[in-house]
Amino acid sequence: MALRGGWRSARLSSVTMSTFTSQPGTRLGGRYRLEDRLAAAGGWSAWKAIDEILARPVSVITFASGFPRLEQVVTAARAASRLTDTRLAQVFDVEDTWDRAYIVLEWPVGETLADLLSAGPLEPLSAARIVADTAGALSAAHAAGLAHLCLRPEAVRWTPGGGVKITGLGIDAALAGISSDDPELADTHGLGQLFYASLTGLWPGPEDDVLRQAPMLGGEFRRPRQVRAGVPTVLDDVAGRALPLAGHDGRPYTSPSELAAALRAAVPPVVAPPTPIAPRTRGYPQDLPPRRRAGKLAAVTLAVLVVVAALIVGALHLIGDGSTAGKTGGNAHGSSVGAHAVVLKPASAHGFDALNPADTGDENNYMAPNVLTGAPTGWATQQYYGPAGAQFGGYKSGTGLI
């Protein structure tokens, strides 16, 4: 079964169980209280825990004494902690003492790709957007020298805010002892598997307890269009170049950045996302963990600005109509009012930081066109992390949309 922390369930022997020193209620580092064990295997356990200082849920990985790959896992976690892309689950804390080692990570919200696929394949354009965003985030990770190597539907989430969140970057592979001579190609293949599964609801690999195996022909998996009707030819071609598929002879992609560019070029600029997922909190800023309040407050601020802008546009339209009526001699019923009015439609939209021009962040420009099309996810600013209650993480007083 899929787990909220992104890990798969694992069966423990009684011998393995006895080696774990951590139990529910244990406090690590004087602040992280372990609550529920989510998964365990081969000398490590994954937990849901509470950071008692910041009053927020976190994910924690603990290790049995003498865990053989502790150094590799700690190295991967520290490397991941330096990445700032909000599409990657953050690493908050690392303790590497052999008798009480642990790693503290962001508690991911939203539904995993496995959860979404449990109801069947995704709409093709939504599948393309999810995998394009995932590939873009992994491209940035590779540029920093870090690969995932364990891409599965449980490792990608669709968040309530309408974006992806990738868990286990580098860490899952270190836990399992997985490595690759060509990490970029390995992750490109993993992304291709995710895209194939999103298009078909089937897994182009060994069958497991999440997805059934896709059908094969001559030792290769059949193309998406051969197993599901309605897959656009261009997306079928992208899948064929990310994976070795039966009957496809196009030049294969060799990096996540190449796959991300192909997916973005293959779909319209604005892609309808999957059905929005209701947050598990009531939705008010005070109900959210402190590090997420800034993003929620930004969304509320944006909603107010959009309403004000709409009122201004409406008022200007009325003024323009009145002026036209006066010049054309409109009758008492206004039959000629607005006869020559022109409805102006915005041609583009992008995030803009008028209050801090030195900030080079793009403010989620890829979401900005949603404001023009009325897509349900709308546009939200980047997340800003800082002290509890600080708007925009204390880095700025606001941001905007042009």
Short mmCIF file of C-alpha atoms in Angstrom, two decimals:
data_model
loop_
_atom_site.label_atom_id
_atom_site.label_comp_id
_atom_site.label_asym_id
_atom_site.label_seq_id
_atom_site.Cartn_x
_atom_site.Cartn_y
_atom_site.Cartn_z
CA MET A 1 0.00 0.00 0.00
CA ALA A 2 1.07 3.59 -0.54
CA LEU A 3 2.16 5.52 2.56
CA ARG A 4 1.90 9.23 3.27
CA GLY A 5 5.64 9.62 3.72
CA GLY A 6 6.31 8.19 0.28
CA TRP A 7 7.68 4.85 1.49
CA ARG A 8 6.40 1.41 0.64
CA SER A 9 5.34 -0.98 3.39
CA ALA A 10 7.87 -3.66 4.25
CA ARG A 11 7.69 -6.89 6.23
CA LEU A 12 9.93 -7.09 9.29
CA SER A 13 11.33 -10.22 10.87
CA SER A 14 11.36 -10.48 14.65
CA VAL A 15 15.16 -10.19 14.59
CA THR A 16 15.04 -6.94 12.63
CA MET A 17 12.34 -5.55 14.90
CA SER A 18 14.48 -6.12 17.98
CA THR A 19 17.37 -4.02 16.64
CA PHE A 20 15.41 -0.76 16.50
CA THR A 21 15.90 1.40 19.56
CA SER A 22 13.30 4.03 18.66
CA GLN A 23 9.68 3.56 19.75
CA PRO A 24 6.53 5.72 19.53
CA GLY A 25 6.90 8.59 21.98
CA THR A 26 10.69 8.74 21.66
CA ARG A 27 12.08 12.30 21.42
CA LEU A 28 15.04 12.86 19.14
CA GLY A 29 17.23 15.93 19.43
CA GLY A 30 15.00 17.16 22.23
CA ARG A 31 12.28 18.23 19.78
CA TYR A 32 11.13 15.49 17.35
CA ARG A 33 8.55 13.19 18.97
CA LEU A 34 8.01 9.95 17.06
CA GLU A 35 4.33 9.06 16.59
CA ASP A 36 3.57 6.42 13.93
CA ARG A 37 5.92 4.01 12.19
CA LEU A 38 5.14 4.18 8.46
CA ALA A 39 7.58 1.64 7.05
CA ALA A 40 10.68 -0.33 7.96
CA ALA A 41 13.16 -2.56 6.19
CA GLY A 42 16.74 -3.70 6.43
CA GLY A 43 17.79 -1.64 9.43
CA TRP A 44 15.84 1.61 8.97
CA SER A 45 12.39 2.89 9.92
CA ALA A 46 10.27 5.75 8.56
CA TRP A 47 8.06 7.66 11.00
CA LYS A 48 5.53 10.40 11.20
CA ALA A 49 6.74 12.70 13.96
CA ILE A 50 5.99 16.09 15.51
CA ASP A 51 8.51 18.92 15.68
CA GLU A 52 7.51 20.18 19.12
CA ILE A 53 9.33 23.50 18.75
CA LEU A 54 7.62 24.53 15.51
CA ALA A 55 4.43 22.50 16.17
CA ARG A 56 4.37 20.84 12.77
CA PRO A 57 4.40 17.28 11.44
CA VAL A 58 7.64 15.99 9.93
CA SER A 59 8.94 12.75 8.46
CA VAL A 60 11.78 11.06 10.34
CA ILE A 61 14.04 8.18 9.31
CA THR A 62 15.78 6.30 12.13
CA PHE A 63 18.44 3.62 11.85
CA ALA A 64 19.36 0.46 13.69
CA SER A 65 22.77 0.43 15.36
CA GLY A 66 25.35 -0.56 12.75
CA PHE A 67 23.18 0.13 9.70
CA PRO A 68 25.68 -0.58 6.88
CA ARG A 69 24.81 2.33 4.56
CA LEU A 70 24.41 5.08 7.15
CA GLU A 71 27.27 7.16 5.72
CA GLN A 72 25.81 7.04 2.19
CA VAL A 73 22.32 7.98 3.43
CA VAL A 74 23.61 10.87 5.54
CA THR A 75 25.72 12.15 2.64
CA ALA A 76 22.69 12.03 0.31
CA ALA A 77 20.49 13.79 2.89
CA ARG A 78 22.99 16.59 3.43
CA ALA A 79 23.35 17.07 -0.32
CA ALA A 80 19.56 17.23 -0.70
CA SER A 81 19.30 19.78 2.13
CA ARG A 82 21.19 22.31 0.00
CA LEU A 83 18.58 22.28 -2.77
CA THR A 84 15.96 25.05 -2.66
CA ASP A 85 13.48 23.92 -5.33
CA THR A 86 10.08 23.79 -3.57
CA ARG A 87 9.09 20.83 -5.74
CA LEU A 88 11.58 18.71 -3.77
CA ALA A 89 10.74 17.61 -0.22
CA GLN A 90 13.09 19.49 2.09
CA VAL A 91 15.62 17.95 4.49
CA PHE A 92 15.42 19.82 7.80
CA ASP A 93 17.90 18.05 10.08
CA VAL A 94 20.53 15.29 10.02
CA GLU A 95 22.10 13.54 13.01
CA ASP A 96 24.77 10.97 12.20
CA THR A 97 25.82 9.59 15.59
CA TRP A 98 25.94 5.84 15.22
CA ASP A 99 23.83 5.00 18.27
CA ARG A 100 21.07 7.56 17.54
CA ALA A 101 21.23 8.55 13.88
CA TYR A 102 18.18 10.12 12.24
CA ILE A 103 17.09 12.33 9.34
CA VAL A 104 14.21 14.83 9.53
CA LEU A 105 12.34 15.72 6.36
CA GLU A 106 9.38 17.80 5.23
CA TRP A 107 6.02 16.09 5.83
CA PRO A 108 4.54 15.93 2.31
CA VAL A 109 0.89 16.78 1.73
CA GLY A 110 -1.42 15.82 -1.12
CA GLU A 111 -2.00 12.53 -2.88
CA THR A 112 0.72 10.40 -4.40
CA LEU A 113 0.69 9.58 -8.08
CA ALA A 114 -0.10 6.02 -6.99
CA ASP A 115 -3.21 7.32 -5.20
CA LEU A 116 -4.31 9.22 -8.30
CA LEU A 117 -3.74 6.21 -10.55
CA SER A 118 -5.76 3.94 -8.27
CA ALA A 119 -8.83 5.46 -9.95
CA GLY A 120 -7.43 4.89 -13.44
CA PRO A 121 -5.09 6.69 -15.87
CA LEU A 122 -4.88 10.48 -15.87
CA GLU A 123 -6.12 12.77 -18.61
CA PRO A 124 -3.17 12.87 -21.06
CA LEU A 125 -2.41 16.60 -20.80
CA SER A 126 -2.54 16.44 -17.00
CA ALA A 127 -0.16 13.49 -17.09
CA ALA A 128 2.21 15.52 -19.28
CA ARG A 129 2.16 18.48 -16.93
CA ILE A 130 2.84 16.42 -13.81
CA VAL A 131 5.76 14.57 -15.36
CA ALA A 132 7.12 17.75 -17.00
CA ASP A 133 7.22 19.47 -13.60
CA THR A 134 8.79 16.39 -12.02
CA ALA A 135 11.41 16.22 -14.77
CA GLY A 136 12.13 19.94 -14.39
CA ALA A 137 12.75 19.56 -10.67
CA LEU A 138 15.02 16.55 -11.21
CA SER A 139 16.90 18.46 -13.89
CA ALA A 140 17.75 21.10 -11.28
CA ALA A 141 18.79 18.37 -8.85
CA HIS A 142 21.09 16.79 -11.44
CA ALA A 143 22.67 20.18 -12.10
CA ALA A 144 23.57 20.18 -8.39
CA GLY A 145 25.00 16.67 -8.62
CA LEU A 146 22.13 14.71 -7.03
CA ALA A 147 19.94 12.01 -8.59
CA HIS A 148 16.84 10.17 -7.41
CA LEU A 149 17.29 6.67 -8.89
CA CYS A 150 14.15 5.31 -7.16
CA LEU A 151 11.31 6.98 -9.06
CA ARG A 152 8.01 5.26 -8.36
CA PRO A 153 4.41 6.56 -8.26
CA GLU A 154 4.71 6.82 -4.46
CA ALA A 155 7.59 9.30 -4.78
CA VAL A 156 5.58 12.00 -6.63
CA ARG A 157 2.69 13.90 -5.07
CA TRP A 158 0.09 16.30 -6.42
CA THR A 159 -0.27 18.97 -3.75
CA PRO A 160 -3.44 20.87 -2.77
CA GLY A 161 -1.82 24.00 -4.23
CA GLY A 162 -1.67 22.42 -7.68
CA GLY A 163 1.98 21.41 -8.03
CA VAL A 164 4.27 18.43 -7.62
CA LYS A 165 6.28 17.40 -4.58
CA ILE A 166 9.01 14.79 -4.99
CA THR A 167 10.10 12.73 -2.00
CA GLY A 168 13.15 10.54 -1.43
CA LEU A 169 15.63 12.41 -3.64
CA GLY A 170 18.93 10.54 -3.27
CA ILE A 171 17.88 9.15 0.11
CA ASP A 172 15.68 6.28 -1.10
CA ALA A 173 18.46 5.02 -3.37
CA ALA A 174 21.02 5.20 -0.55
CA LEU A 175 18.67 3.31 1.79
CA ALA A 176 18.29 0.54 -0.78
CA GLY A 177 21.93 0.52 -1.87
CA ILE A 178 21.05 1.51 -5.46
CA SER A 179 23.57 3.30 -7.67
CA SER A 180 24.00 3.98 -11.39
CA ASP A 181 26.88 4.58 -13.79
CA ASP A 182 24.64 7.05 -15.67
CA PRO A 183 22.31 8.75 -13.15
CA GLU A 184 20.78 11.10 -15.72
CA LEU A 185 19.80 8.24 -18.01
CA ALA A 186 18.50 6.21 -15.07
CA ASP A 187 16.24 9.04 -13.89
CA THR A 188 15.10 9.73 -17.46
CA HIS A 189 14.04 6.10 -17.70
CA GLY A 190 12.27 6.40 -14.32
CA LEU A 191 10.43 9.51 -15.50
CA GLY A 192 9.44 7.67 -18.66
CA GLN A 193 7.94 4.90 -16.50
CA LEU A 194 5.96 7.47 -14.51
CA PHE A 195 4.69 9.09 -17.71
CA TYR A 196 3.70 5.73 -19.21
CA ALA A 197 1.86 4.79 -16.00
CA SER A 198 0.09 8.17 -15.91
CA LEU A 199 -1.11 7.74 -19.50
CA THR A 200 -2.20 4.10 -19.20
CA GLY A 201 -2.68 3.20 -15.54
CA LEU A 202 -0.22 0.32 -16.11
CA TRP A 203 3.43 -0.05 -15.08
CA PRO A 204 6.13 -0.66 -17.71
CA GLY A 205 8.05 -2.95 -15.38
CA PRO A 206 7.49 -5.84 -12.98
CA GLU A 207 3.97 -5.97 -11.55
CA ASP A 208 3.63 -5.04 -7.87
CA ASP A 209 0.91 -4.28 -5.33
CA VAL A 210 0.29 -0.79 -6.80
CA LEU A 211 -0.01 -1.20 -10.59
CA ARG A 212 -0.45 -4.11 -12.98
CA GLN A 213 2.28 -4.73 -15.54
CA ALA A 214 1.78 -3.27 -19.01
CA PRO A 215 1.41 -5.73 -21.93
CA MET A 216 4.51 -6.62 -23.91
CA LEU A 217 5.34 -7.44 -27.52
CA GLY A 218 8.61 -9.13 -28.47
CA GLY A 219 10.17 -8.44 -25.09
CA GLU A 220 9.28 -4.73 -25.07
CA PHE A 221 6.28 -2.92 -23.63
CA ARG A 222 3.56 -1.85 -26.02
CA ARG A 223 3.21 1.87 -26.71
CA PRO A 224 0.61 3.86 -24.73
CA ARG A 225 -1.67 4.30 -27.78
CA GLN A 226 -1.78 0.52 -28.13
CA VAL A 227 -3.16 -0.02 -24.62
CA ARG A 228 -5.33 3.07 -24.08
CA ALA A 229 -7.49 4.91 -26.58
CA GLY A 230 -7.19 8.70 -26.83
CA VAL A 231 -3.48 9.13 -26.11
CA PRO A 232 -2.26 11.91 -28.46
CA THR A 233 0.35 10.82 -30.99
CA VAL A 234 2.84 13.45 -29.83
CA LEU A 235 2.68 12.22 -26.22
CA ASP A 236 2.92 8.61 -27.37
CA ASP A 237 6.11 9.58 -29.20
CA VAL A 238 7.55 11.28 -26.10
CA ALA A 239 6.89 8.14 -24.05
CA GLY A 240 8.56 6.03 -26.73
CA ARG A 241 11.69 8.19 -26.62
CA ALA A 242 11.87 8.03 -22.82
CA LEU A 243 11.50 4.22 -22.73
CA PRO A 244 12.34 1.36 -25.04
CA LEU A 245 8.87 0.55 -26.38
CA ALA A 246 7.78 -1.90 -29.03
CA GLY A 247 7.79 -0.45 -32.55
CA HIS A 248 9.41 2.89 -31.62
CA ASP A 249 12.75 3.79 -33.17
CA GLY A 250 13.08 7.51 -32.37
CA ARG A 251 16.22 8.95 -30.78
CA PRO A 252 15.97 8.28 -27.01
CA TYR A 253 16.07 11.05 -24.43
CA THR A 254 19.13 10.91 -22.19
CA SER A 255 18.41 13.51 -19.48
CA PRO A 256 15.48 14.79 -17.40
CA SER A 257 15.94 18.28 -18.87
CA GLU A 258 15.53 16.92 -22.39
CA LEU A 259 12.35 15.07 -21.42
CA ALA A 260 10.96 18.12 -19.59
CA ALA A 261 11.52 20.32 -22.66
CA ALA A 262 9.84 17.77 -24.93
CA LEU A 263 6.77 17.51 -22.72
CA ARG A 264 6.39 21.29 -22.42
CA ALA A 265 6.69 21.64 -26.20
CA ALA A 266 4.13 18.89 -26.79
CA VAL A 267 1.26 20.41 -24.81
CA PRO A 268 -0.50 23.79 -24.86
CA PRO A 269 0.91 26.49 -22.55
CA VAL A 270 -1.96 26.03 -20.08
CA VAL A 271 -2.81 22.48 -19.09
CA ALA A 272 -5.87 21.52 -17.05
CA PRO A 273 -4.58 19.86 -13.84
CA PRO A 274 -6.10 16.79 -12.22
CA THR A 275 -9.17 17.27 -10.04
CA PRO A 276 -8.02 19.52 -7.18
CA ILE A 277 -7.44 17.66 -3.95
CA ALA A 278 -9.06 19.06 -0.83
CA PRO A 279 -6.51 19.99 1.86
CA ARG A 280 -6.64 17.97 5.04
CA THR A 281 -6.84 21.11 7.17
CA ARG A 282 -9.78 23.50 7.35
CA GLY A 283 -7.89 25.83 5.05
CA TYR A 284 -7.39 28.85 7.34
CA PRO A 285 -3.87 30.20 7.85
CA GLN A 286 -3.99 29.61 11.60
CA ASP A 287 -4.77 25.93 10.99
CA LEU A 288 -1.65 25.40 8.88
CA PRO A 289 1.90 24.67 10.04
CA PRO A 290 3.82 27.97 10.45
CA ARG A 291 6.03 27.35 7.41
CA ARG A 292 2.96 27.09 5.14
CA ARG A 293 1.07 30.11 6.46
CA ALA A 294 2.95 32.52 4.20
CA GLY A 295 1.89 30.69 1.06
CA LYS A 296 -1.74 30.55 2.28
CA LEU A 297 -1.73 34.25 3.17
CA ALA A 298 -0.29 35.02 -0.26
CA ALA A 299 -3.15 33.11 -1.90
CA VAL A 300 -5.71 35.02 0.17
CA THR A 301 -4.01 38.31 -0.73
CA LEU A 302 -4.09 37.35 -4.41
CA ALA A 303 -7.81 36.59 -4.23
CA VAL A 304 -8.48 40.06 -2.79
CA LEU A 305 -6.34 41.69 -5.49
CA VAL A 306 -8.17 39.81 -8.25
CA VAL A 307 -11.56 40.94 -6.89
CA VAL A 308 -10.40 44.56 -6.65
CA ALA A 309 -9.03 44.41 -10.19
CA ALA A 310 -12.33 43.02 -11.45
CA LEU A 311 -14.25 45.86 -9.78
CA ILE A 312 -11.96 48.46 -11.33
CA VAL A 313 -12.32 46.93 -14.79
CA GLY A 314 -16.11 46.85 -14.34
CA ALA A 315 -16.21 50.48 -13.26
CA LEU A 316 -14.10 51.60 -16.20
CA HIS A 317 -16.37 49.67 -18.54
CA LEU A 318 -19.43 51.42 -17.12
CA ILE A 319 -17.74 54.81 -17.44
CA GLY A 320 -16.86 54.02 -21.03
CA ASP A 321 -20.44 52.96 -21.76
CA GLY A 322 -21.82 56.20 -20.29
CA SER A 323 -19.48 58.26 -22.41
CA THR A 324 -20.50 56.41 -25.54
CA ALA A 325 -24.19 56.90 -24.76
CA GLY A 326 -23.71 60.63 -24.40
CA LYS A 327 -22.09 60.93 -27.81
CA THR A 328 -24.45 58.66 -29.73
CA GLY A 329 -27.70 59.89 -28.24
CA GLY A 330 -28.65 56.63 -26.57
CA ASN A 331 -32.33 56.36 -25.56
CA ALA A 332 -33.67 56.05 -22.03
CA HIS A 333 -33.39 52.28 -22.14
CA GLY A 334 -29.74 52.43 -23.16
CA SER A 335 -30.26 50.49 -26.39
CA SER A 336 -27.17 52.03 -27.96
CA VAL A 337 -25.05 52.16 -24.82
CA GLY A 338 -21.79 50.30 -25.33
CA ALA A 339 -22.45 49.76 -29.02
CA HIS A 340 -18.82 50.53 -29.81
CA ALA A 341 -17.27 49.16 -26.61
CA VAL A 342 -14.34 46.77 -27.01
CA VAL A 343 -13.72 44.01 -24.51
CA LEU A 344 -10.01 43.84 -23.77
CA LYS A 345 -8.54 40.41 -23.08
CA PRO A 346 -5.15 40.06 -21.38
CA ALA A 347 -2.58 38.43 -23.66
CA SER A 348 -0.22 37.11 -21.01
CA ALA A 349 0.49 36.94 -17.29
CA HIS A 350 3.59 36.49 -15.17
CA GLY A 351 4.70 36.85 -11.57
CA PHE A 352 6.39 40.13 -10.60
CA ASP A 353 8.18 41.20 -7.45
CA ALA A 354 7.68 44.96 -7.35
CA LEU A 355 8.65 45.18 -3.69
CA ASN A 356 11.99 43.43 -4.00
CA PRO A 357 13.42 43.75 -7.55
CA ALA A 358 16.62 42.02 -6.44
CA ASP A 359 14.72 38.74 -5.98
CA THR A 360 15.21 36.66 -9.12
CA GLY A 361 12.56 34.09 -8.23
CA ASP A 362 10.02 33.53 -10.98
CA GLU A 363 7.00 33.47 -8.60
CA ASN A 364 5.60 30.35 -10.25
CA ASN A 365 5.31 31.89 -13.71
CA TYR A 366 4.13 28.57 -15.13
CA MET A 367 0.90 28.95 -13.12
CA ALA A 368 0.23 32.57 -14.11
CA PRO A 369 -1.75 31.76 -17.31
CA ASN A 370 -4.31 29.99 -15.10
CA VAL A 371 -5.59 33.45 -14.12
CA LEU A 372 -6.43 34.17 -17.75
CA THR A 373 -8.17 30.88 -18.44
CA GLY A 374 -10.02 30.50 -15.16
CA ALA A 375 -8.28 27.20 -14.33
CA PRO A 376 -9.34 26.11 -10.83
CA THR A 377 -5.80 26.09 -9.42
CA GLY A 378 -5.29 29.80 -10.19
CA TRP A 379 -1.89 31.29 -9.38
CA ALA A 380 0.01 31.23 -6.11
CA THR A 381 3.33 32.73 -5.11
CA GLN A 382 6.38 30.70 -4.20
CA GLN A 383 6.51 29.37 -0.66
CA TYR A 384 8.54 31.49 1.74
CA TYR A 385 9.99 29.94 4.84
CA GLY A 386 10.72 31.85 8.00
CA PRO A 387 9.66 32.45 11.61
CA ALA A 388 6.15 31.46 12.65
CA GLY A 389 3.70 34.18 11.66
CA ALA A 390 6.10 36.03 9.36
CA GLN A 391 4.44 36.89 6.07
CA PHE A 392 6.52 35.79 3.06
CA GLY A 393 9.07 34.33 5.46
CA GLY A 394 10.14 37.79 6.57
CA TYR A 395 11.96 38.27 3.26
CA LYS A 396 9.56 40.76 1.69
CA SER A 397 6.23 42.44 2.32
CA GLY A 398 4.45 41.17 -0.79
CA THR A 399 4.57 40.21 -4.42
CA GLY A 400 2.34 40.48 -7.46
CA LEU A 401 1.11 39.41 -10.85
CA ILE A 402 1.29 41.30 -14.16
#
